Amino acid sequence: MSDDLRDFIRNRIRADVAAGRLPHGVVTRFPPEPNGYLHIGHAKSICLNFGVAEEFDGRTFLRFDDTNPLREGEEFVEAIRRDVEWLGFHWTGEPTFASDYFPQLYHFAEQLIERGKAYVCSLTAEEIRASRGTLTEPGTPSPYRDRPADESLDLFRRMKAGEFQGGAHVLRARIDPASPNVNMRDPVLYRIRHATHHRTGDDWCIYPMYDFTHCICDALEGISHSLCTLEFEDHRPLYDWVLDNIDMNYHPPQIEFSRLGLPFTVMSKRQLTTLVANGHVSGWDDPRMPTLAGLRRRGYRPEAIREFCRRIGVSKADNLVEVEFLEFCVRNDLESTAPRAMAVLNPLPVTLTNYDGEGETLTGPWHPQQAAMGQRDMTFSRDLYIEREDFSDNPPRKYRRLVPGGMVRLRYGYIIECEEVVRDSAGEVSELRCRYVPESKSGSDTSGLKPKGVIHWVDANAAIAAEVRNFDRLFRVPAPAGDNLAGDLNPNSLHTDHGFIEPAIAASPETRFQFERTGYFVKDSELHHPERPVFNRIVSLRDSWKPKAQGQD
Ligand code: ATP
Ligand code: MG
């Protein structure tokens, strides 16, 4: 398949395949914790894990890392499955869960205790933190570090049996309290949590920590390349230590790549949860959210997100990508796939004083280059709406639209000339009275007139009122402060227009459109109704941003 992708991970896999090091082929996993919805950063990891497996005829597990019953739940499991499928990827078999392996994990924990490689520590969480040292100072040994294995085993079994309160004891690896790597300073492997788990119910009241769980699950599933983000680089020695110290005949390599970051948004699930819980957004699928559910509702197609991930590539270098680059990919994808139609978002009434007929039907293509999309009908009559900004009685230089006494062409229609500007009591322009040129009909124009501007319009007698939601960045600042999210929010991130759309749009089963000269829009999946249309702006039509400034190709 994509033989063109040549990042360091694919090169490594190619080398492993060529050297015959992968008797079971390429096996990857995507391991989300079901404590929130997936975001565009996760899409990078999904595209990488599922992508390499597809390219090398391998397999990918969707494995839920559900070791913290307090924060996890079925809503998130369902949302994650839906989003991975929506992106267009297929996992091997049924999804797996870290909790599926709780019995094996427990067994390996006992093994470590028996081997003197783990002990039950009875310090409080606070005391453990204090004795761990800092980045510059070594930690100090726990007074329980030399507890006899028998005693630790007994306590660990009683922890499992539910004899102790949360926090009374933990199981810790016996590695090196003074290690230069903080993660190796006798890390906690198990803790007591009297909480009901979304899958195992009340079967367990001790839960394994991520670092202990992840490597063992990888090994049990025969993962050939455990791909994770760079913040786990310092955890790799622990990943290896656990597998080296239990009876496990298989040891996957952990390989790290850089996280995707986007400015003007947040991507930690804790912060996204705060936005939802405090009502700063309408939910996880609010179109301003960087979640896949939000981007889907915003109208992004999965193809665009996959192309974005392909173009940003995979490396160990910092991966803060401009929002404009994502929007460029979205626009690129919609350019050839979205039908065109006309909508007036900020209407100004136009009356054609010399138009006597009942009205007539004009036609236009759904797409200027894609003839297969066919034609649409639109009615034309004496009463029209045009965009307010397409008229000016004080035009800037090079203004090619309508001015008093000037002419423009109405797309797929006629040339009109502005004869009179009507104002309301506040002095605002409230109507234009124009003359149309009967012999200037598009396609059979014999008028000989060549006005410079072409503008869009809708027939006021047929157009359907529509609510159009325009979005700006969720945050005012490139790097929102974790502790003051609310203060950094952009108060103008949602702006609603009340406009009019041509009826063919409302009647079409198609959801995404280019409203000519305005942008790309999608029928809102929750709020839209054919008789009361609600559209979201997906992306504007163009941007000053150029593709060569960013990305790999
Ligand atoms: P958070 O820290 O917000 O809870 P997380 O990274 O812990 O997020 P997980 O559900 O554990 O979320 O992530 C699943 C996988 O997605 C992990 O392998 C993680 O490395 C990867 N991932 C998460 N965020 C990004 C990102 N911004 N870019 C690339 N990969 C990411
Ligand atoms: Mg995580």
Short mmCIF file of N, CA and C in Angstrom, two decimals, residues 234-369:
data_model
loop_
_atom_site.label_atom_id
_atom_site.label_comp_id
_atom_site.label_asym_id
_atom_site.label_seq_id
_atom_site.Cartn_x
_atom_site.Cartn_y
_atom_site.Cartn_z
N ASP A 234 10.60 8.06 29.18
CA ASP A 234 11.20 7.83 30.50
C ASP A 234 10.56 6.65 31.24
N HIS A 235 9.47 6.14 30.70
CA HIS A 235 8.83 4.98 31.31
C HIS A 235 9.32 3.68 30.67
N ARG A 236 10.04 3.82 29.56
CA ARG A 236 10.45 2.61 28.85
C ARG A 236 11.30 1.67 29.72
N PRO A 237 12.25 2.20 30.53
CA PRO A 237 13.01 1.29 31.39
C PRO A 237 12.12 0.46 32.31
N LEU A 238 11.01 1.06 32.75
CA LEU A 238 10.09 0.33 33.62
C LEU A 238 9.30 -0.72 32.82
N TYR A 239 8.90 -0.32 31.61
CA TYR A 239 8.23 -1.25 30.69
C TYR A 239 9.12 -2.50 30.53
N ASP A 240 10.40 -2.25 30.28
CA ASP A 240 11.32 -3.37 30.07
C ASP A 240 11.58 -4.14 31.37
N TRP A 241 11.69 -3.40 32.46
CA TRP A 241 11.99 -4.06 33.75
C TRP A 241 10.88 -5.04 34.11
N VAL A 242 9.64 -4.63 33.98
CA VAL A 242 8.52 -5.51 34.35
C VAL A 242 8.59 -6.80 33.52
N LEU A 243 8.75 -6.65 32.20
CA LEU A 243 8.74 -7.85 31.35
C LEU A 243 9.97 -8.72 31.60
N ASP A 244 11.07 -8.11 31.98
CA ASP A 244 12.29 -8.88 32.25
C ASP A 244 12.21 -9.65 33.57
N ASN A 245 11.32 -9.23 34.45
CA ASN A 245 11.31 -9.83 35.78
C ASN A 245 10.12 -10.76 36.05
N ILE A 246 9.31 -10.99 35.04
CA ILE A 246 8.23 -11.97 35.19
C ILE A 246 8.45 -13.11 34.19
N ASP A 247 7.71 -14.17 34.34
CA ASP A 247 7.84 -15.28 33.40
C ASP A 247 7.06 -14.95 32.14
N MET A 248 7.73 -14.31 31.23
CA MET A 248 7.07 -13.91 29.98
C MET A 248 8.08 -14.17 28.88
N ASN A 249 7.70 -14.96 27.91
CA ASN A 249 8.69 -15.30 26.89
C ASN A 249 8.67 -14.35 25.70
N TYR A 250 7.87 -13.29 25.81
CA TYR A 250 7.81 -12.37 24.69
C TYR A 250 7.91 -10.94 25.20
N HIS A 251 8.68 -10.11 24.51
CA HIS A 251 8.97 -8.76 25.00
C HIS A 251 8.90 -7.75 23.85
N PRO A 252 7.77 -7.07 23.71
CA PRO A 252 7.65 -6.10 22.60
C PRO A 252 8.56 -4.90 22.82
N PRO A 253 9.01 -4.28 21.74
CA PRO A 253 9.75 -3.03 21.88
C PRO A 253 8.80 -1.85 21.95
N GLN A 254 9.08 -0.93 22.86
CA GLN A 254 8.31 0.32 22.89
C GLN A 254 9.03 1.37 22.06
N ILE A 255 8.29 2.03 21.18
CA ILE A 255 8.90 3.04 20.31
C ILE A 255 8.08 4.32 20.44
N GLU A 256 8.77 5.44 20.69
CA GLU A 256 8.04 6.67 20.97
C GLU A 256 8.09 7.64 19.79
N PHE A 257 7.00 8.37 19.60
CA PHE A 257 6.93 9.45 18.60
C PHE A 257 6.31 10.67 19.26
N SER A 258 6.41 11.81 18.59
CA SER A 258 5.94 13.04 19.26
C SER A 258 4.43 13.20 19.14
N ARG A 259 3.87 13.80 20.17
CA ARG A 259 2.43 14.09 20.22
C ARG A 259 2.11 15.19 19.26
N LEU A 260 0.92 15.13 18.71
CA LEU A 260 0.40 16.24 17.94
C LEU A 260 -0.13 17.31 18.89
N GLY A 261 0.23 18.54 18.65
CA GLY A 261 -0.36 19.65 19.39
C GLY A 261 -0.97 20.64 18.42
N LEU A 262 -2.04 21.29 18.83
CA LEU A 262 -2.66 22.35 18.02
C LEU A 262 -2.80 23.57 18.92
N PRO A 263 -2.48 24.75 18.41
CA PRO A 263 -2.66 25.95 19.22
C PRO A 263 -4.14 26.34 19.33
N PHE A 264 -4.46 27.20 20.26
CA PHE A 264 -5.81 27.73 20.45
C PHE A 264 -6.84 26.68 20.87
N THR A 265 -6.35 25.55 21.35
CA THR A 265 -7.28 24.56 21.87
C THR A 265 -6.59 23.79 22.98
N VAL A 266 -7.28 22.87 23.61
CA VAL A 266 -6.66 22.00 24.60
C VAL A 266 -6.88 20.57 24.15
N MET A 267 -5.96 19.70 24.53
CA MET A 267 -6.11 18.32 24.10
C MET A 267 -5.95 17.33 25.24
N SER A 268 -5.87 17.83 26.47
CA SER A 268 -5.83 16.83 27.52
C SER A 268 -7.27 16.49 27.88
N LYS A 269 -7.50 15.22 28.15
CA LYS A 269 -8.88 14.81 28.42
C LYS A 269 -9.40 15.45 29.69
N ARG A 270 -8.51 15.72 30.63
CA ARG A 270 -8.94 16.37 31.85
C ARG A 270 -9.50 17.76 31.54
N GLN A 271 -8.79 18.49 30.68
CA GLN A 271 -9.26 19.83 30.33
C GLN A 271 -10.52 19.78 29.46
N LEU A 272 -10.56 18.84 28.56
CA LEU A 272 -11.77 18.71 27.73
C LEU A 272 -12.97 18.36 28.60
N THR A 273 -12.74 17.49 29.58
CA THR A 273 -13.81 17.14 30.52
C THR A 273 -14.30 18.38 31.26
N THR A 274 -13.37 19.24 31.66
CA THR A 274 -13.75 20.48 32.35
C THR A 274 -14.63 21.35 31.47
N LEU A 275 -14.27 21.46 30.20
CA LEU A 275 -15.08 22.29 29.28
C LEU A 275 -16.50 21.76 29.19
N VAL A 276 -16.63 20.44 29.12
CA VAL A 276 -17.96 19.83 29.01
C VAL A 276 -18.71 19.98 30.33
N ALA A 277 -18.03 19.62 31.42
CA ALA A 277 -18.71 19.60 32.73
C ALA A 277 -19.15 21.00 33.15
N ASN A 278 -18.38 22.01 32.80
CA ASN A 278 -18.75 23.38 33.21
C ASN A 278 -19.61 24.10 32.19
N GLY A 279 -20.03 23.38 31.15
CA GLY A 279 -20.96 23.98 30.20
C GLY A 279 -20.35 25.05 29.30
N HIS A 280 -19.02 25.07 29.16
CA HIS A 280 -18.41 26.03 28.25
C HIS A 280 -18.67 25.66 26.80
N VAL A 281 -18.98 24.40 26.56
CA VAL A 281 -19.36 23.92 25.24
C VAL A 281 -20.64 23.11 25.42
N SER A 282 -21.29 22.78 24.30
CA SER A 282 -22.58 22.10 24.44
C SER A 282 -22.42 20.60 24.73
N GLY A 283 -21.22 20.08 24.59
CA GLY A 283 -20.98 18.66 24.86
C GLY A 283 -19.69 18.24 24.19
N TRP A 284 -19.37 16.95 24.32
CA TRP A 284 -18.14 16.44 23.70
C TRP A 284 -18.15 16.63 22.19
N ASP A 285 -19.36 16.71 21.60
CA ASP A 285 -19.44 16.84 20.15
C ASP A 285 -19.72 18.28 19.71
N ASP A 286 -19.51 19.23 20.59
CA ASP A 286 -19.64 20.63 20.18
C ASP A 286 -18.68 20.86 19.00
N PRO A 287 -19.16 21.50 17.92
CA PRO A 287 -18.31 21.65 16.73
C PRO A 287 -17.03 22.46 16.97
N ARG A 288 -16.90 23.11 18.11
CA ARG A 288 -15.66 23.85 18.39
C ARG A 288 -14.64 22.98 19.10
N MET A 289 -15.04 21.79 19.52
CA MET A 289 -14.13 20.92 20.26
C MET A 289 -13.15 20.24 19.31
N PRO A 290 -11.91 19.94 19.79
CA PRO A 290 -10.96 19.21 18.94
C PRO A 290 -11.22 17.71 18.94
N THR A 291 -12.34 17.30 19.55
CA THR A 291 -12.67 15.88 19.57
C THR A 291 -13.08 15.41 18.18
N LEU A 292 -12.93 14.12 17.92
CA LEU A 292 -13.38 13.60 16.63
C LEU A 292 -14.89 13.76 16.50
N ALA A 293 -15.61 13.59 17.62
CA ALA A 293 -17.06 13.78 17.57
C ALA A 293 -17.40 15.24 17.22
N GLY A 294 -16.62 16.17 17.74
CA GLY A 294 -16.84 17.58 17.44
C GLY A 294 -16.49 17.90 15.99
N LEU A 295 -15.37 17.38 15.53
CA LEU A 295 -14.95 17.65 14.15
C LEU A 295 -15.92 17.01 13.16
N ARG A 296 -16.45 15.86 13.53
CA ARG A 296 -17.44 15.20 12.67
C ARG A 296 -18.69 16.07 12.57
N ARG A 297 -19.14 16.57 13.72
CA ARG A 297 -20.34 17.41 13.70
C ARG A 297 -20.05 18.74 12.99
N ARG A 298 -18.83 19.18 13.08
CA ARG A 298 -18.40 20.39 12.38
C ARG A 298 -18.44 20.19 10.86
N GLY A 299 -18.40 18.92 10.44
CA GLY A 299 -18.51 18.63 9.01
C GLY A 299 -17.23 18.12 8.38
N TYR A 300 -16.16 17.96 9.18
CA TYR A 300 -14.93 17.40 8.63
C TYR A 300 -15.21 15.96 8.19
N ARG A 301 -14.66 15.57 7.06
CA ARG A 301 -14.79 14.18 6.64
C ARG A 301 -13.59 13.40 7.17
N PRO A 302 -13.78 12.11 7.44
CA PRO A 302 -12.64 11.32 7.95
C PRO A 302 -11.47 11.32 6.97
N GLU A 303 -11.78 11.39 5.68
CA GLU A 303 -10.71 11.42 4.68
C GLU A 303 -9.78 12.61 4.91
N ALA A 304 -10.36 13.74 5.31
CA ALA A 304 -9.55 14.94 5.53
C ALA A 304 -8.64 14.76 6.73
N ILE A 305 -9.16 14.14 7.77
CA ILE A 305 -8.36 13.95 8.98
C ILE A 305 -7.24 12.95 8.71
N ARG A 306 -7.56 11.91 7.95
CA ARG A 306 -6.50 10.94 7.63
C ARG A 306 -5.42 11.58 6.76
N GLU A 307 -5.85 12.40 5.82
CA GLU A 307 -4.86 13.07 4.96
C GLU A 307 -4.00 14.03 5.79
N PHE A 308 -4.62 14.71 6.72
CA PHE A 308 -3.88 15.60 7.62
C PHE A 308 -2.82 14.79 8.38
N CYS A 309 -3.22 13.65 8.92
CA CYS A 309 -2.27 12.83 9.69
C CYS A 309 -1.16 12.31 8.79
N ARG A 310 -1.51 11.96 7.56
CA ARG A 310 -0.49 11.48 6.65
C ARG A 310 0.54 12.58 6.38
N ARG A 311 0.03 13.80 6.17
CA ARG A 311 0.92 14.89 5.81
C ARG A 311 1.78 15.37 6.98
N ILE A 312 1.26 15.34 8.20
CA ILE A 312 2.10 15.80 9.32
C ILE A 312 3.17 14.77 9.64
N GLY A 313 2.93 13.51 9.25
CA GLY A 313 3.96 12.50 9.40
C GLY A 313 4.21 12.12 10.85
N VAL A 314 5.23 11.32 11.03
CA VAL A 314 5.56 10.80 12.36
C VAL A 314 7.05 10.98 12.57
N SER A 315 7.41 11.60 13.69
CA SER A 315 8.83 11.75 14.00
C SER A 315 8.96 11.97 15.50
N LYS A 316 10.17 12.29 15.92
CA LYS A 316 10.36 12.60 17.34
C LYS A 316 10.44 14.12 17.54
N ALA A 317 10.35 14.86 16.47
CA ALA A 317 10.43 16.32 16.59
C ALA A 317 9.11 16.88 17.09
N ASP A 318 9.19 18.03 17.71
CA ASP A 318 7.99 18.72 18.20
C ASP A 318 6.96 18.79 17.10
N ASN A 319 5.71 18.55 17.45
CA ASN A 319 4.68 18.45 16.42
C ASN A 319 3.52 19.39 16.72
N LEU A 320 3.84 20.67 16.87
CA LEU A 320 2.80 21.68 17.04
C LEU A 320 2.44 22.17 15.64
N VAL A 321 1.22 21.92 15.22
CA VAL A 321 0.83 22.18 13.83
C VAL A 321 -0.18 23.32 13.81
N GLU A 322 -0.04 24.20 12.84
CA GLU A 322 -0.99 25.31 12.73
C GLU A 322 -2.40 24.82 12.44
N VAL A 323 -3.38 25.48 13.04
CA VAL A 323 -4.77 25.15 12.77
C VAL A 323 -5.06 25.29 11.28
N GLU A 324 -4.40 26.28 10.66
CA GLU A 324 -4.64 26.54 9.24
C GLU A 324 -4.26 25.35 8.37
N PHE A 325 -3.31 24.55 8.84
CA PHE A 325 -2.92 23.40 8.03
C PHE A 325 -4.02 22.33 8.04
N LEU A 326 -4.61 22.14 9.20
CA LEU A 326 -5.75 21.23 9.28
C LEU A 326 -6.88 21.73 8.38
N GLU A 327 -7.14 23.03 8.45
CA GLU A 327 -8.22 23.60 7.64
C GLU A 327 -7.91 23.49 6.15
N PHE A 328 -6.65 23.62 5.82
CA PHE A 328 -6.24 23.45 4.42
C PHE A 328 -6.61 22.03 3.94
N CYS A 329 -6.33 21.03 4.77
CA CYS A 329 -6.64 19.64 4.38
C CYS A 329 -8.15 19.44 4.25
N VAL A 330 -8.90 20.07 5.13
CA VAL A 330 -10.36 19.95 5.10
C VAL A 330 -10.92 20.58 3.83
N ARG A 331 -10.41 21.75 3.51
CA ARG A 331 -10.86 22.47 2.32
C ARG A 331 -10.51 21.69 1.05
N ASN A 332 -9.32 21.15 1.04
CA ASN A 332 -8.85 20.35 -0.09
C ASN A 332 -9.77 19.17 -0.36
N ASP A 333 -10.18 18.54 0.72
CA ASP A 333 -11.04 17.37 0.63
C ASP A 333 -12.43 17.76 0.13
N LEU A 334 -12.93 18.91 0.57
CA LEU A 334 -14.29 19.30 0.22
C LEU A 334 -14.38 19.88 -1.18
N GLU A 335 -13.28 20.46 -1.64
CA GLU A 335 -13.28 21.11 -2.95
C GLU A 335 -13.87 20.21 -4.03
N SER A 336 -13.48 18.96 -4.06
CA SER A 336 -13.96 18.08 -5.13
C SER A 336 -15.20 17.29 -4.72
N THR A 337 -15.51 17.24 -3.43
CA THR A 337 -16.61 16.36 -3.02
C THR A 337 -17.90 17.09 -2.66
N ALA A 338 -17.81 18.38 -2.33
CA ALA A 338 -19.01 19.07 -1.85
C ALA A 338 -19.75 19.75 -2.99
N PRO A 339 -21.06 19.46 -3.15
CA PRO A 339 -21.83 20.19 -4.15
C PRO A 339 -21.91 21.68 -3.81
N ARG A 340 -22.10 22.48 -4.85
CA ARG A 340 -22.22 23.93 -4.69
C ARG A 340 -23.68 24.33 -4.63
N ALA A 341 -23.95 25.39 -3.95
CA ALA A 341 -25.31 25.94 -3.97
C ALA A 341 -25.20 27.35 -3.42
N MET A 342 -26.33 28.07 -3.45
CA MET A 342 -26.26 29.46 -3.01
C MET A 342 -27.06 29.67 -1.73
N ALA A 343 -26.46 30.45 -0.85
CA ALA A 343 -27.11 30.82 0.41
C ALA A 343 -26.70 32.25 0.69
N VAL A 344 -27.61 33.02 1.23
CA VAL A 344 -27.30 34.39 1.60
C VAL A 344 -27.35 34.45 3.13
N LEU A 345 -26.22 34.74 3.72
CA LEU A 345 -26.14 34.65 5.19
C LEU A 345 -26.58 35.93 5.88
N ASN A 346 -26.41 37.03 5.19
CA ASN A 346 -26.72 38.33 5.79
C ASN A 346 -27.53 39.10 4.77
N PRO A 347 -28.85 38.84 4.71
CA PRO A 347 -29.64 39.22 3.53
C PRO A 347 -29.97 40.71 3.41
N LEU A 348 -29.90 41.18 2.19
CA LEU A 348 -30.36 42.51 1.83
C LEU A 348 -31.40 42.32 0.71
N PRO A 349 -32.66 42.79 0.91
CA PRO A 349 -33.69 42.59 -0.13
C PRO A 349 -33.40 43.41 -1.38
N VAL A 350 -33.65 42.79 -2.51
CA VAL A 350 -33.52 43.45 -3.81
C VAL A 350 -34.85 43.28 -4.54
N THR A 351 -35.40 44.36 -5.05
CA THR A 351 -36.63 44.28 -5.84
C THR A 351 -36.30 44.65 -7.28
N LEU A 352 -36.71 43.80 -8.22
CA LEU A 352 -36.45 44.07 -9.63
C LEU A 352 -37.68 44.81 -10.18
N THR A 353 -37.54 46.11 -10.32
CA THR A 353 -38.71 46.94 -10.62
C THR A 353 -39.31 46.65 -11.99
N ASN A 354 -38.51 46.16 -12.93
CA ASN A 354 -39.02 45.92 -14.29
C ASN A 354 -39.31 44.44 -14.54
N TYR A 355 -39.34 43.63 -13.50
CA TYR A 355 -39.62 42.20 -13.69
C TYR A 355 -41.10 41.97 -13.47
N ASP A 356 -41.83 41.61 -14.54
CA ASP A 356 -43.28 41.51 -14.45
C ASP A 356 -43.76 40.08 -14.29
N GLY A 357 -42.93 39.13 -14.71
CA GLY A 357 -43.39 37.73 -14.75
C GLY A 357 -43.70 37.18 -13.37
N GLU A 358 -44.28 35.98 -13.38
CA GLU A 358 -44.60 35.24 -12.16
C GLU A 358 -43.32 34.70 -11.50
N GLY A 359 -42.30 34.63 -12.30
CA GLY A 359 -41.08 33.96 -11.85
C GLY A 359 -40.70 32.91 -12.86
N GLU A 360 -39.49 32.38 -12.77
CA GLU A 360 -39.03 31.39 -13.75
C GLU A 360 -38.03 30.46 -13.05
N THR A 361 -37.69 29.39 -13.77
CA THR A 361 -36.75 28.43 -13.20
C THR A 361 -35.42 28.50 -13.94
N LEU A 362 -34.35 28.66 -13.21
CA LEU A 362 -33.01 28.65 -13.79
C LEU A 362 -32.32 27.35 -13.36
N THR A 363 -31.24 27.02 -14.03
CA THR A 363 -30.51 25.82 -13.60
C THR A 363 -29.03 26.16 -13.41
N GLY A 364 -28.41 25.39 -12.57
CA GLY A 364 -26.97 25.52 -12.37
C GLY A 364 -26.41 24.16 -12.02
N PRO A 365 -25.13 23.95 -12.23
CA PRO A 365 -24.54 22.64 -11.91
C PRO A 365 -24.36 22.51 -10.39
N TRP A 366 -24.47 21.30 -9.89
CA TRP A 366 -24.17 21.07 -8.48
C TRP A 366 -22.67 21.27 -8.22
N HIS A 367 -21.88 21.02 -9.27
CA HIS A 367 -20.44 21.22 -9.10
C HIS A 367 -19.86 21.65 -10.44
N PRO A 368 -19.05 22.70 -10.47
CA PRO A 368 -18.57 23.21 -11.76
C PRO A 368 -17.69 22.23 -12.52
N GLN A 369 -16.96 21.35 -11.81
CA GLN A 369 -16.08 20.40 -12.53
C GLN A 369 -16.61 18.97 -12.54
#
